[in-house]
Short mmCIF file of C-alpha atoms in Angstrom, two decimals:
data_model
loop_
_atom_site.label_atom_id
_atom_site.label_comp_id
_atom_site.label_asym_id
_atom_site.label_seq_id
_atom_site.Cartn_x
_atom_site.Cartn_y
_atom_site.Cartn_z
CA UNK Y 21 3.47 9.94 7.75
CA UNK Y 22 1.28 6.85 6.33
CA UNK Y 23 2.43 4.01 4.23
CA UNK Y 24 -0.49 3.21 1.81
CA UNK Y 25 -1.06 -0.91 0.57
CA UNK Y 26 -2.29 -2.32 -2.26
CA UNK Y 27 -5.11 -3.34 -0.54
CA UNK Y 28 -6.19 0.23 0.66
CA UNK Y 29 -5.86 1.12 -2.85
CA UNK Y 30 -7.77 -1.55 -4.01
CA UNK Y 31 -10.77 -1.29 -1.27
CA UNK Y 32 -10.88 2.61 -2.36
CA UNK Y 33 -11.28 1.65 -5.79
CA UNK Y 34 -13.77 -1.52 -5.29
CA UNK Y 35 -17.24 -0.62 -4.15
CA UNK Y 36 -17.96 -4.57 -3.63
CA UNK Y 37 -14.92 -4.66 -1.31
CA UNK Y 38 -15.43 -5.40 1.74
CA UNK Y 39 -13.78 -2.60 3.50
CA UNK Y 40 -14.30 0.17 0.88
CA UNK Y 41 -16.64 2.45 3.22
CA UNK Y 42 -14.11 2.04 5.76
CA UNK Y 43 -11.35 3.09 2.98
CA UNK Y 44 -13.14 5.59 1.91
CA UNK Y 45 -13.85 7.40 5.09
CA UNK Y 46 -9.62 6.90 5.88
CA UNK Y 47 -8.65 8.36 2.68
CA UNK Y 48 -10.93 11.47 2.93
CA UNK Y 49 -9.45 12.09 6.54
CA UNK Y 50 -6.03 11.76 5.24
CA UNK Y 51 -6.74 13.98 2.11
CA UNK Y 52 -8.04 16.77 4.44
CA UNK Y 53 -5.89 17.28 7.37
CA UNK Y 54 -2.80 17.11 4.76
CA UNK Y 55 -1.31 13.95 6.26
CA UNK Y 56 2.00 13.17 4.78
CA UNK Y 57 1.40 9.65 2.34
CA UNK Y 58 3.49 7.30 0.64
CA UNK Y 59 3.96 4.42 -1.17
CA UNK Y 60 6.54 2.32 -3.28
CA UNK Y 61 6.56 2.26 -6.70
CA UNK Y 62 5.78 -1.43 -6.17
CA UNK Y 63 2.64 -0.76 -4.78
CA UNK Y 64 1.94 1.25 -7.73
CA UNK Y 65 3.02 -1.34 -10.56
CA UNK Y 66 1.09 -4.35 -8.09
CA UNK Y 67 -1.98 -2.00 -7.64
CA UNK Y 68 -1.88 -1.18 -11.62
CA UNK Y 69 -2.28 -4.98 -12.34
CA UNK Y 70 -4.69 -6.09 -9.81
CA UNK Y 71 -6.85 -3.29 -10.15
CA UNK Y 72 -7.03 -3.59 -14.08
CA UNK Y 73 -7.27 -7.84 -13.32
CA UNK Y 74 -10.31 -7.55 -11.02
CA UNK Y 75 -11.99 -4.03 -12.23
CA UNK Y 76 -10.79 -3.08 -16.09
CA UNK Y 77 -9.05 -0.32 -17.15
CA UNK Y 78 -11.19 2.47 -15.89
CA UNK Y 79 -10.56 1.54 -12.32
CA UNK Y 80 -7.10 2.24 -13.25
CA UNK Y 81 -7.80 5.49 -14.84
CA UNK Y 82 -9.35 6.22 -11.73
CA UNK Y 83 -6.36 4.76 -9.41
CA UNK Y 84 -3.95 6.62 -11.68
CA UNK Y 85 -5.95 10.23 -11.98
CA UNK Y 86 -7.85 10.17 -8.36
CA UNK Y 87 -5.68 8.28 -6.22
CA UNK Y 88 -1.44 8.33 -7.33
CA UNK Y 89 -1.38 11.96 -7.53
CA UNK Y 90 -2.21 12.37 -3.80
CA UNK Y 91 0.86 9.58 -2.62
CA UNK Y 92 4.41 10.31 -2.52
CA UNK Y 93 6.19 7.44 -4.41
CA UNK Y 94 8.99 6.21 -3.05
CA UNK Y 95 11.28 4.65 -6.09
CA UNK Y 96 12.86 1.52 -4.47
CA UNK Y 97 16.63 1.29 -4.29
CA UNK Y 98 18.51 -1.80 -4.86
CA UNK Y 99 19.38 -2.04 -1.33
CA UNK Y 100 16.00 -2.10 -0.15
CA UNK Y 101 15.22 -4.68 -2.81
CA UNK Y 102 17.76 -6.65 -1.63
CA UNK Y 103 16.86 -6.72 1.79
CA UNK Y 104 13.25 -7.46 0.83
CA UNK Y 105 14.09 -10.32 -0.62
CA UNK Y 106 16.22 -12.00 2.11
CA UNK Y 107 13.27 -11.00 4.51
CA UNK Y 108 11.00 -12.83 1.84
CA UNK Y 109 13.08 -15.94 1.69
CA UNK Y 110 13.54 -15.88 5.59
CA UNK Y 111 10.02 -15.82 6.19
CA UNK Y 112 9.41 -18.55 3.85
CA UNK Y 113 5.81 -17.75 3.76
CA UNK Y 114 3.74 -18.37 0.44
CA UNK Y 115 1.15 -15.54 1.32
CA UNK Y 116 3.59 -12.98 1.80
CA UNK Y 117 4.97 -11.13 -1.07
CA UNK Y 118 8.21 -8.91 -2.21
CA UNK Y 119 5.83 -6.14 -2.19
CA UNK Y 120 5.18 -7.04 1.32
CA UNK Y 121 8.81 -6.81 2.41
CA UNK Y 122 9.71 -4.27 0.74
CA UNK Y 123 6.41 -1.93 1.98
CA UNK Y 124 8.24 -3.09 5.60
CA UNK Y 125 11.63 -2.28 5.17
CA UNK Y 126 10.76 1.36 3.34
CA UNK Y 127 8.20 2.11 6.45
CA UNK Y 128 10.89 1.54 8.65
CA UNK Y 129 13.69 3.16 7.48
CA UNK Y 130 10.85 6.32 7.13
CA UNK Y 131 9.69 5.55 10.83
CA UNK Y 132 6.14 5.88 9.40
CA UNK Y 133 3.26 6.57 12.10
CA UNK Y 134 0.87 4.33 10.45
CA UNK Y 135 -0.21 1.80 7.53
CA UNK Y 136 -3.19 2.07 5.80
CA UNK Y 137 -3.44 -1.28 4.50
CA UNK Y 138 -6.37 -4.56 4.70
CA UNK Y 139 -3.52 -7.04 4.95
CA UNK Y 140 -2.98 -8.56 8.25
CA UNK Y 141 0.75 -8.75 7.62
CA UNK Y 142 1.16 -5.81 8.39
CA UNK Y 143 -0.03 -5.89 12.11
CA UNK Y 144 1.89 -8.95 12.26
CA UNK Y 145 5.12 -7.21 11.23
CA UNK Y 146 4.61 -5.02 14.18
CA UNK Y 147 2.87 -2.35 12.51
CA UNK Y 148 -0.13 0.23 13.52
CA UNK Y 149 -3.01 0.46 11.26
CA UNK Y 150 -4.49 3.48 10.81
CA UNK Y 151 -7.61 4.69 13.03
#
């Protein structure tokens, strides 16, 4: 099972982006050999806003036609929430975000095999990237 990030999403979606071939290349590997994928609705609301911020509202057609229907949404339970944001306020990190911690917590409580993310947090959280 993989845990997609906003910024995979994002680098899928943005052809300037920096790692979009690399994206690109992940998500059609994933999409063929049937790998398991999920995300939190978080992801999906934080992905919404910063793709329609940075690319207009047909990226987000695209994210929300080409892209959503392929991820298994996991809906974020209070409890989770909750202890995303005492991780959040622990860390007492600007850079990191709720969506962060709670993209942590849900990957390990569903001992994911790997994150398909651009955000360094995520290695430094302890978790494996995806080849």
């Amino acid at each position: 099972m993989v845990l997609v990030d906003t910024s995979a999403l994002l680098a899928l979606l943005d052809r300037e982006d920096r790692y979009h071939d690399d994206a690109t290349l992940v998500w059609r590997r994933l999409v063929l050999q049937d790998e398991p994928v999920i995300c939190t609705n978080y992801v999906v609301v934080e992905a919404i806003a910063l793709v329609q911020r940075r690319l207009g509202l047909a990226a987000v057609r695209r994210l929300l036609q080409d892209l959503i229907p392929w991820l298994s949404i996991e809906w974020v339970q209070p409890e989770i929430h909750e202890v995303a944001i005492s991780a959040l306020m622990a860390a007492n990190r600007r850079g990191l975000s709720i969506v962060d911690c709670v993209s942590f917590e849900v990957a390990r409580r569903k001992r994911v095999s790997a994150i398909f993310a651009y955000d360094r947090d995520f290695v430094e959280h302890g978790f494996t990237p995806i080849d």
